[in-house]
Amino acid sequence: MPLPFGLKLKRTRRYTVSSKSCLVTRIQLLNGDFVEFTLSVESTGQECLEAVAQRLELREITFFSLWFYNKQNQQRWMDLDKPLKKQLDKYGLEPTVYFGVVFYVPSVTQLQQEITRYQYYLQLKKDVLDGKISCSLDQAVHLAGLAVQAALGDFNRYDSQEFLQKVDLFPEDWIQDERVLEEATQKVALLYQTLRGLSAPEAEMLYMQEVEKMEGYGQESFQAKDSTGADVSLGSCLDGIFVKHKNGRPLLLFRWSDINNMTHNRSFFALELSNREESVQFQTEDMETSKYMCRMCLARLKFYKLNKSTLSVSRGLVRAFTSLSSPCPSHASPCSHGPFCRRIKGEQMMATAVCLLTPQSVHRKKATFTDTIWFFCQSS
């Protein structure tokens, strides 16, 4: 029905508003599901992130954050200290917010919580399928086989490849030749048969350990120009700030330990190094990019310096909970408490084993999870 006096209502952004002081924020999780939270219009990104972590029963939230698409359709991480709505109104292309990994680790064995590892796996799989991580055809086939095993488990019908259509195997538009794609899919089906017996967490762990060795792992890069005006790819990685020249020159790396500070001025981004008197300067596309890059690189510098001892600590204890090891000595057959009964390695525990009760429904596909329950089984 038309409004009286020819009045027209201006179309607003797609927030579901319950009152002037509240809004319902829509967030996409790494498994593709959407969740909604009722927040104050003044709620910060950190408050929203904590709401997501609580829904997922995720305690190791340090590695995660929220991001959105800016008006140039570029991925941008939220400033968690500022109100979420104001950032979306000012910079966002759409009101949808996305959950993901912002701080990567040198080894996934350092992630201690089962749900943390699962969310991390989903992020790495997304990075591979989005083409952010470079891999050869053989590596892509190997990763696809592990992803199928993690998603479908043991499958007995190997006479057809139709079941593989349910799983994203390779990056979109990565293989243009139909014949090559068919051959690669056949290789995935054959590899899938050899992975029979691997549980979903085990397949996911092998997938992550493969990806963490690949080029592009944990990187965020931007187009820029160096002091000579040459085009470069400038970005951050686990080790520091890297510079890739497009003329084939060797990669240049400024390690976190050598960086004292980073600053930005208009479209320029500068590194202040401990071993140089003058700063190293680059020109980015615009002032917004320079400011954003400086903020994210400073956050990563702070993260890796604060967690240097933790990230480089001996991985023996962590591997005790993640490595594929012998079954619980209390049971001749697989442990009735679940498929993740493992002996703790590297610790003198009087032959005691740890059983993890983790039902498949706990961390598969759904946004709600139950706590992992630990049982101590006395060996016979």
CSV table of C-alpha atoms in Angstrom, one decimal:
chain,number,residue,atom,x,y,z
A,1,MET,CA,0.0,0.0,0.0
A,2,PRO,CA,1.5,3.4,-1.0
A,3,LEU,CA,2.2,5.8,1.9
A,4,PRO,CA,0.1,9.0,2.2
A,5,PHE,CA,1.3,12.3,0.8
A,6,GLY,CA,3.7,10.4,-1.5
A,7,LEU,CA,6.1,9.6,1.3
A,8,LYS,CA,8.9,7.1,0.7
A,9,LEU,CA,10.9,5.1,3.2
A,10,LYS,CA,14.6,5.0,2.7
A,11,ARG,CA,15.9,1.4,2.5
A,12,THR,CA,18.3,0.6,5.4
A,13,ARG,CA,21.1,-1.9,5.9
A,14,ARG,CA,19.9,-5.4,6.6
A,15,TYR,CA,20.1,-5.5,10.4
A,16,THR,CA,17.4,-7.2,12.3
A,17,VAL,CA,16.7,-4.5,14.8
A,18,SER,CA,14.7,-5.3,18.0
A,19,SER,CA,15.0,-1.7,19.4
A,20,LYS,CA,16.9,1.4,18.9
A,21,SER,CA,19.6,0.2,21.3
A,22,CYS,CA,19.8,-3.4,20.1
A,23,LEU,CA,20.4,-5.3,16.9
A,24,VAL,CA,20.6,-8.9,15.8
A,25,THR,CA,24.0,-9.7,14.2
A,26,ARG,CA,24.4,-12.5,11.7
A,27,ILE,CA,27.7,-14.4,11.7
A,28,GLN,CA,28.9,-17.1,9.4
A,29,LEU,CA,30.9,-19.8,11.0
A,30,LEU,CA,33.7,-21.8,9.4
A,31,ASN,CA,31.5,-24.7,8.6
A,32,GLY,CA,29.1,-22.5,6.7
A,33,ASP,CA,26.4,-22.3,9.3
A,34,PHE,CA,25.0,-19.0,10.4
A,35,VAL,CA,24.3,-17.9,13.9
A,36,GLU,CA,22.6,-14.8,15.2
A,37,PHE,CA,23.3,-12.8,18.4
A,38,THR,CA,21.3,-9.9,20.0
A,39,LEU,CA,23.8,-7.2,20.8
A,40,SER,CA,23.8,-3.6,21.9
A,41,VAL,CA,24.6,-1.1,19.2
A,42,GLU,CA,27.6,-0.2,21.3
A,43,SER,CA,28.9,-3.8,21.6
A,44,THR,CA,32.5,-4.2,20.6
A,45,GLY,CA,33.9,-6.8,18.2
A,46,GLN,CA,35.5,-8.5,21.3
A,47,GLU,CA,32.0,-9.0,22.9
A,48,CYS,CA,30.7,-10.5,19.7
A,49,LEU,CA,33.7,-12.8,19.4
A,50,GLU,CA,33.2,-14.0,22.9
A,51,ALA,CA,29.6,-14.7,22.2
A,52,VAL,CA,30.6,-16.9,19.2
A,53,ALA,CA,33.3,-18.7,21.3
A,54,GLN,CA,30.7,-19.4,24.0
A,55,ARG,CA,28.3,-20.9,21.4
A,56,LEU,CA,31.1,-23.1,20.1
A,57,GLU,CA,32.4,-23.9,23.6
A,58,LEU,CA,35.7,-22.6,22.4
A,59,ARG,CA,38.2,-21.6,25.1
A,60,GLU,CA,41.3,-20.9,23.0
A,61,ILE,CA,39.9,-17.8,21.4
A,62,THR,CA,43.2,-16.0,21.1
A,63,PHE,CA,43.8,-17.4,17.6
A,64,PHE,CA,40.4,-16.3,16.2
A,65,SER,CA,38.7,-13.1,15.3
A,66,LEU,CA,35.9,-11.7,13.1
A,67,TRP,CA,36.1,-10.2,9.6
A,68,PHE,CA,33.9,-8.6,7.0
A,69,TYR,CA,34.0,-7.4,3.4
A,70,ASN,CA,34.7,-3.8,2.9
A,71,LYS,CA,33.2,-1.6,0.3
A,72,GLN,CA,35.9,-2.7,-2.2
A,73,ASN,CA,34.9,-6.3,-1.6
A,74,GLN,CA,38.2,-7.0,0.3
A,75,GLN,CA,38.5,-9.1,3.5
A,76,ARG,CA,39.1,-6.9,6.5
A,77,TRP,CA,39.6,-8.0,10.1
A,78,MET,CA,37.5,-6.3,12.8
A,79,ASP,CA,39.1,-3.9,15.3
A,80,LEU,CA,37.9,-5.9,18.4
A,81,ASP,CA,38.2,-2.9,20.7
A,82,LYS,CA,35.7,-0.8,18.7
A,83,PRO,CA,31.9,-1.1,18.3
A,84,LEU,CA,31.0,-3.7,15.7
A,85,LYS,CA,28.0,-1.8,14.2
A,86,LYS,CA,30.0,1.4,13.6
A,87,GLN,CA,32.7,-0.5,11.7
A,88,LEU,CA,30.2,-2.2,9.5
A,89,ASP,CA,28.3,1.1,8.9
A,90,LYS,CA,31.4,2.9,7.9
A,91,TYR,CA,33.4,0.3,6.1
A,92,GLY,CA,31.3,-2.8,5.4
A,93,LEU,CA,29.9,-3.9,2.1
A,94,GLU,CA,27.2,-5.9,3.9
A,95,PRO,CA,26.2,-6.5,7.6
A,96,THR,CA,27.3,-10.1,7.6
A,97,VAL,CA,30.3,-10.9,9.9
A,98,TYR,CA,32.6,-13.9,9.4
A,99,PHE,CA,34.4,-16.0,12.0
A,100,GLY,CA,37.9,-17.2,11.3
A,101,VAL,CA,41.6,-17.8,12.3
A,102,VAL,CA,43.6,-14.5,12.5
A,103,PHE,CA,46.7,-15.8,14.2
A,104,TYR,CA,48.3,-19.0,12.8
A,105,VAL,CA,50.7,-21.2,14.7
A,106,PRO,CA,54.0,-22.8,13.6
A,107,SER,CA,52.6,-26.3,14.4
A,108,VAL,CA,49.0,-27.4,14.8
A,109,THR,CA,50.1,-29.8,17.6
A,110,GLN,CA,50.2,-26.7,19.8
A,111,LEU,CA,46.5,-26.4,19.7
A,112,GLN,CA,45.2,-28.2,22.8
A,113,GLN,CA,41.4,-28.2,22.6
A,114,GLU,CA,39.6,-30.6,20.2
A,115,ILE,CA,37.2,-27.9,19.1
A,116,THR,CA,40.1,-25.5,18.4
A,117,ARG,CA,41.8,-28.0,16.1
A,118,TYR,CA,38.5,-28.6,14.3
A,119,GLN,CA,37.9,-24.9,13.7
A,120,TYR,CA,41.5,-24.5,12.7
A,121,TYR,CA,41.1,-27.4,10.2
A,122,LEU,CA,38.1,-25.8,8.7
A,123,GLN,CA,40.0,-22.5,8.2
A,124,LEU,CA,43.0,-24.3,6.5
A,125,LYS,CA,40.6,-26.2,4.2
A,126,LYS,CA,39.0,-22.9,3.3
A,127,ASP,CA,42.4,-21.3,2.6
A,128,VAL,CA,43.3,-24.2,0.3
A,129,LEU,CA,39.9,-24.2,-1.6
A,130,ASP,CA,40.0,-20.4,-1.9
A,131,GLY,CA,43.5,-20.6,-3.5
A,132,LYS,CA,45.3,-18.7,-0.7
A,133,ILE,CA,47.7,-21.6,-0.2
A,134,SER,CA,49.7,-22.8,-3.2
A,135,CYS,CA,49.9,-26.6,-3.7
A,136,SER,CA,50.9,-29.0,-6.5
A,137,LEU,CA,48.5,-31.4,-8.1
A,138,ASP,CA,49.8,-34.3,-6.0
A,139,GLN,CA,49.5,-32.3,-2.8
A,140,ALA,CA,45.9,-31.3,-3.8
A,141,VAL,CA,45.0,-34.9,-4.4
A,142,HIS,CA,46.5,-35.9,-1.0
A,143,LEU,CA,44.6,-33.1,0.8
A,144,ALA,CA,41.4,-33.9,-1.0
A,145,GLY,CA,41.6,-37.6,0.1
A,146,LEU,CA,42.1,-36.6,3.7
A,147,ALA,CA,39.2,-34.1,3.5
A,148,VAL,CA,36.9,-36.8,2.1
A,149,GLN,CA,37.9,-39.3,4.9
A,150,ALA,CA,37.3,-36.5,7.5
A,151,ALA,CA,33.9,-35.7,6.0
A,152,LEU,CA,32.5,-39.1,5.1
A,153,GLY,CA,34.5,-41.6,7.2
A,154,ASP,CA,34.9,-45.1,6.0
A,155,PHE,CA,32.9,-45.7,2.8
A,156,ASN,CA,32.4,-49.0,1.2
A,157,ARG,CA,31.1,-48.1,-2.3
A,158,TYR,CA,34.2,-47.5,-4.4
A,159,ASP,CA,32.6,-48.5,-7.7
A,160,SER,CA,31.5,-45.0,-8.4
A,161,GLN,CA,32.9,-41.5,-7.9
A,162,GLU,CA,29.5,-39.9,-7.5
A,163,PHE,CA,29.9,-39.7,-3.7
A,164,LEU,CA,32.8,-37.4,-4.2
A,165,GLN,CA,30.5,-34.8,-5.7
A,166,LYS,CA,29.3,-34.1,-2.1
A,167,VAL,CA,32.8,-32.8,-1.1
A,168,ASP,CA,34.7,-29.8,-2.5
A,169,LEU,CA,38.0,-31.4,-3.6
A,170,PHE,CA,39.9,-28.7,-5.4
A,171,PRO,CA,40.0,-24.9,-5.5
A,172,GLU,CA,37.3,-23.5,-7.8
A,173,ASP,CA,38.4,-23.0,-11.4
A,174,TRP,CA,41.8,-24.4,-10.4
A,175,ILE,CA,41.8,-27.2,-13.0
A,176,GLN,CA,40.4,-26.1,-16.3
A,177,ASP,CA,41.0,-29.3,-18.2
A,178,GLU,CA,38.1,-31.7,-17.7
A,179,ARG,CA,40.4,-34.7,-18.4
A,180,VAL,CA,42.9,-33.6,-15.8
A,181,LEU,CA,40.1,-33.0,-13.4
A,182,GLU,CA,38.7,-36.5,-13.9
A,183,GLU,CA,42.1,-38.1,-13.5
A,184,ALA,CA,42.7,-36.2,-10.3
A,185,THR,CA,39.3,-37.2,-9.0
A,186,GLN,CA,40.1,-40.8,-9.7
A,187,LYS,CA,43.3,-40.5,-7.7
A,188,VAL,CA,41.4,-39.0,-4.8
A,189,ALA,CA,39.0,-42.0,-4.9
A,190,LEU,CA,42.0,-44.5,-4.9
A,191,LEU,CA,43.7,-42.6,-2.0
A,192,TYR,CA,40.4,-42.5,-0.1
A,193,GLN,CA,40.4,-46.3,0.0
A,194,THR,CA,43.8,-46.4,1.6
A,195,LEU,CA,42.8,-44.1,4.4
A,196,ARG,CA,40.1,-46.4,5.7
A,197,GLY,CA,40.3,-46.6,9.5
A,198,LEU,CA,41.3,-43.0,10.1
A,199,SER,CA,38.9,-41.2,12.4
A,200,ALA,CA,37.8,-37.7,11.5
A,201,PRO,CA,40.2,-35.9,14.0
A,202,GLU,CA,43.1,-38.0,12.8
A,203,ALA,CA,42.4,-37.2,9.1
A,204,GLU,CA,42.0,-33.5,10.0
A,205,MET,CA,45.3,-33.5,11.9
A,206,LEU,CA,47.2,-35.1,9.0
A,207,TYR,CA,45.6,-32.5,6.6
A,208,MET,CA,46.7,-29.6,8.8
A,209,GLN,CA,50.2,-30.9,9.3
A,210,GLU,CA,50.5,-31.1,5.5
A,211,VAL,CA,49.2,-27.6,4.9
A,212,GLU,CA,51.4,-25.9,7.5
A,213,LYS,CA,54.4,-26.8,5.3
A,214,MET,CA,53.0,-25.1,2.2
A,215,GLU,CA,53.6,-21.7,0.7
A,216,GLY,CA,50.9,-19.2,1.8
A,217,TYR,CA,50.2,-20.7,5.2
A,218,GLY,CA,49.4,-18.0,7.7
A,219,GLN,CA,50.0,-15.2,5.2
A,220,GLU,CA,48.1,-12.0,4.5
A,221,SER,CA,49.5,-9.8,1.7
A,222,PHE,CA,48.9,-6.5,-0.1
A,223,GLN,CA,50.0,-4.9,-3.3
A,224,ALA,CA,52.5,-2.1,-2.8
A,225,LYS,CA,55.6,-0.4,-4.2
A,226,ASP,CA,59.0,-0.3,-2.6
A,227,SER,CA,61.3,2.7,-2.3
A,228,THR,CA,62.4,2.3,-6.0
A,229,GLY,CA,58.8,2.3,-7.2
A,230,ALA,CA,58.9,-1.4,-8.1
A,231,ASP,CA,55.7,-3.4,-7.6
A,232,VAL,CA,55.9,-5.8,-4.7
A,233,SER,CA,53.6,-8.1,-2.7
A,234,LEU,CA,53.9,-7.0,0.9
A,235,GLY,CA,52.5,-9.0,3.8
A,236,SER,CA,52.9,-10.7,7.1
A,237,CYS,CA,53.6,-14.3,7.9
A,238,LEU,CA,54.5,-16.4,10.9
A,239,ASP,CA,58.2,-15.3,10.8
A,240,GLY,CA,57.7,-11.5,10.1
A,241,ILE,CA,57.0,-9.1,7.2
A,242,PHE,CA,57.9,-10.4,3.8
A,243,VAL,CA,58.4,-8.6,0.5
A,244,LYS,CA,58.0,-10.5,-2.8
A,245,HIS,CA,59.3,-8.8,-6.0
A,246,LYS,CA,57.6,-9.6,-9.2
A,247,ASN,CA,60.8,-9.5,-11.2
A,248,GLY,CA,62.1,-12.8,-9.7
A,249,ARG,CA,64.3,-11.3,-7.0
A,250,PRO,CA,64.7,-13.4,-3.8
A,251,LEU,CA,62.1,-13.0,-1.1
A,252,LEU,CA,63.0,-10.4,1.5
A,253,LEU,CA,62.0,-11.2,5.1
A,254,PHE,CA,62.1,-8.8,8.1
A,255,ARG,CA,61.8,-11.0,11.1
A,256,TRP,CA,59.5,-10.1,14.1
A,257,SER,CA,62.6,-10.1,16.4
A,258,ASP,CA,64.2,-7.4,14.2
A,259,ILE,CA,61.2,-5.1,14.1
A,260,ASN,CA,60.9,-2.4,16.7
A,261,ASN,CA,57.8,-0.7,15.4
A,262,MET,CA,55.6,-0.1,12.4
A,263,THR,CA,53.9,3.2,11.4
A,264,HIS,CA,51.7,4.6,8.6
A,265,ASN,CA,51.4,8.0,7.1
A,266,ARG,CA,48.8,8.6,4.4
A,267,SER,CA,49.3,5.7,2.0
A,268,PHE,CA,52.9,4.9,3.2
A,269,PHE,CA,53.7,2.0,5.5
A,270,ALA,CA,57.1,2.0,7.3
A,271,LEU,CA,59.1,-0.6,9.3
A,272,GLU,CA,61.5,0.6,12.1
A,273,LEU,CA,64.2,-2.1,12.5
A,274,SER,CA,66.6,-2.7,15.3
A,275,ASN,CA,69.6,-3.2,12.9
A,276,ARG,CA,69.0,-0.1,10.7
A,277,GLU,CA,69.0,3.6,11.5
A,278,GLU,CA,66.6,4.5,8.7
A,279,SER,CA,63.1,3.0,8.4
A,280,VAL,CA,62.1,0.8,5.4
A,281,GLN,CA,59.1,2.4,3.6
A,282,PHE,CA,56.5,1.1,1.2
A,283,GLN,CA,53.6,2.8,-0.6
A,284,THR,CA,50.2,1.0,-0.5
A,285,GLU,CA,47.2,1.5,-2.7
A,286,ASP,CA,45.6,4.1,-0.4
A,287,MET,CA,45.4,5.5,3.1
A,288,GLU,CA,42.8,2.9,4.3
A,289,THR,CA,45.0,0.0,3.2
A,290,SER,CA,48.1,1.5,4.9
A,291,LYS,CA,46.2,2.1,8.1
A,292,TYR,CA,44.7,-1.4,8.1
A,293,MET,CA,48.0,-3.1,7.3
A,294,CYS,CA,49.8,-1.3,10.1
A,295,ARG,CA,47.1,-2.2,12.6
A,296,MET,CA,47.2,-5.9,11.6
A,297,CYS,CA,50.9,-6.2,11.4
A,298,LEU,CA,51.3,-4.5,14.9
A,299,ALA,CA,48.8,-7.0,16.3
A,300,ARG,CA,50.7,-9.9,14.8
A,301,LEU,CA,54.0,-8.5,16.1
A,302,LYS,CA,52.5,-8.3,19.6
A,303,PHE,CA,51.0,-11.7,19.4
A,304,TYR,CA,54.2,-13.5,18.3
A,305,LYS,CA,56.4,-11.6,20.7
A,306,LEU,CA,54.0,-12.3,23.7
A,307,ASN,CA,53.6,-16.0,22.7
A,308,LYS,CA,57.2,-16.6,21.6
A,309,SER,CA,58.0,-18.9,24.4
A,310,THR,CA,54.7,-20.7,24.2
A,311,LEU,CA,54.8,-21.2,20.5
A,312,SER,CA,58.4,-22.5,20.6
A,313,VAL,CA,58.0,-24.7,23.7
A,314,SER,CA,58.7,-28.4,23.4
A,315,ARG,CA,55.7,-30.1,21.7
A,316,GLY,CA,56.1,-33.4,23.5
A,317,LEU,CA,53.2,-32.9,25.9
A,318,VAL,CA,50.9,-31.5,23.2
A,319,ARG,CA,51.6,-34.5,21.0
A,320,ALA,CA,50.5,-36.8,23.8
A,321,PHE,CA,47.0,-35.7,23.2
A,322,THR,CA,47.1,-35.5,19.4
A,323,SER,CA,49.4,-38.2,18.0
A,324,LEU,CA,48.1,-41.4,16.6
A,325,SER,CA,49.3,-43.9,19.2
A,326,SER,CA,48.5,-47.3,20.7
A,327,PRO,CA,45.0,-48.1,22.1
A,328,CYS,CA,44.2,-48.1,25.8
A,329,PRO,CA,46.0,-51.2,27.3
A,330,SER,CA,42.8,-51.9,29.3
A,331,HIS,CA,41.0,-53.0,26.3
A,332,ALA,CA,41.9,-55.8,23.9
A,333,SER,CA,39.4,-54.3,21.4
A,334,PRO,CA,38.8,-50.6,20.7
A,335,CYS,CA,37.9,-48.7,23.9
A,336,SER,CA,34.2,-48.6,24.6
A,337,HIS,CA,34.6,-45.0,25.6
A,338,GLY,CA,35.2,-43.9,22.0
A,339,PRO,CA,37.7,-44.1,19.2
A,340,PHE,CA,40.2,-41.6,20.7
A,341,CYS,CA,41.7,-43.7,23.5
A,342,ARG,CA,45.4,-42.9,23.5
A,343,ARG,CA,48.4,-43.5,25.7
A,344,ILE,CA,50.0,-40.4,27.0
A,345,LYS,CA,53.6,-40.2,25.7
A,346,GLY,CA,56.6,-38.6,27.4
A,347,GLU,CA,55.0,-38.7,30.9
A,348,GLN,CA,55.5,-41.3,33.6
A,349,MET,CA,51.8,-42.0,34.4
A,350,MET,CA,52.1,-45.6,35.7
A,351,ALA,CA,50.8,-47.0,32.5
A,352,THR,CA,47.6,-44.9,32.8
A,353,ALA,CA,45.9,-44.0,29.6
A,354,VAL,CA,43.6,-41.2,28.7
A,355,CYS,CA,40.3,-41.8,26.9
A,356,LEU,CA,38.6,-38.9,25.2
A,357,LEU,CA,34.9,-39.3,24.9
A,358,THR,CA,34.1,-37.2,21.8
A,359,PRO,CA,30.9,-38.2,19.9
A,360,GLN,CA,30.9,-37.5,16.2
A,361,SER,CA,28.1,-35.0,16.7
A,362,VAL,CA,30.1,-33.0,19.2
A,363,HIS,CA,32.2,-31.1,16.6
A,364,ARG,CA,30.8,-32.1,13.2
A,365,LYS,CA,28.6,-29.7,11.3
A,366,LYS,CA,26.7,-28.2,14.1
A,367,ALA,CA,27.2,-24.9,15.9
A,368,THR,CA,26.6,-26.2,19.4
A,369,PHE,CA,29.0,-28.6,21.1
A,370,THR,CA,29.4,-30.5,24.3
A,371,ASP,CA,32.4,-30.5,26.5
A,372,THR,CA,35.0,-33.1,25.9
A,373,ILE,CA,34.9,-35.6,28.8
A,374,TRP,CA,38.1,-37.1,30.1
A,375,PHE,CA,38.2,-40.5,31.6
A,376,PHE,CA,41.2,-42.1,33.2
A,377,CYS,CA,41.3,-45.8,32.6
A,378,GLN,CA,43.5,-47.9,34.8
A,379,SER,CA,45.5,-50.3,32.7
A,380,SER,CA,45.3,-54.0,33.5
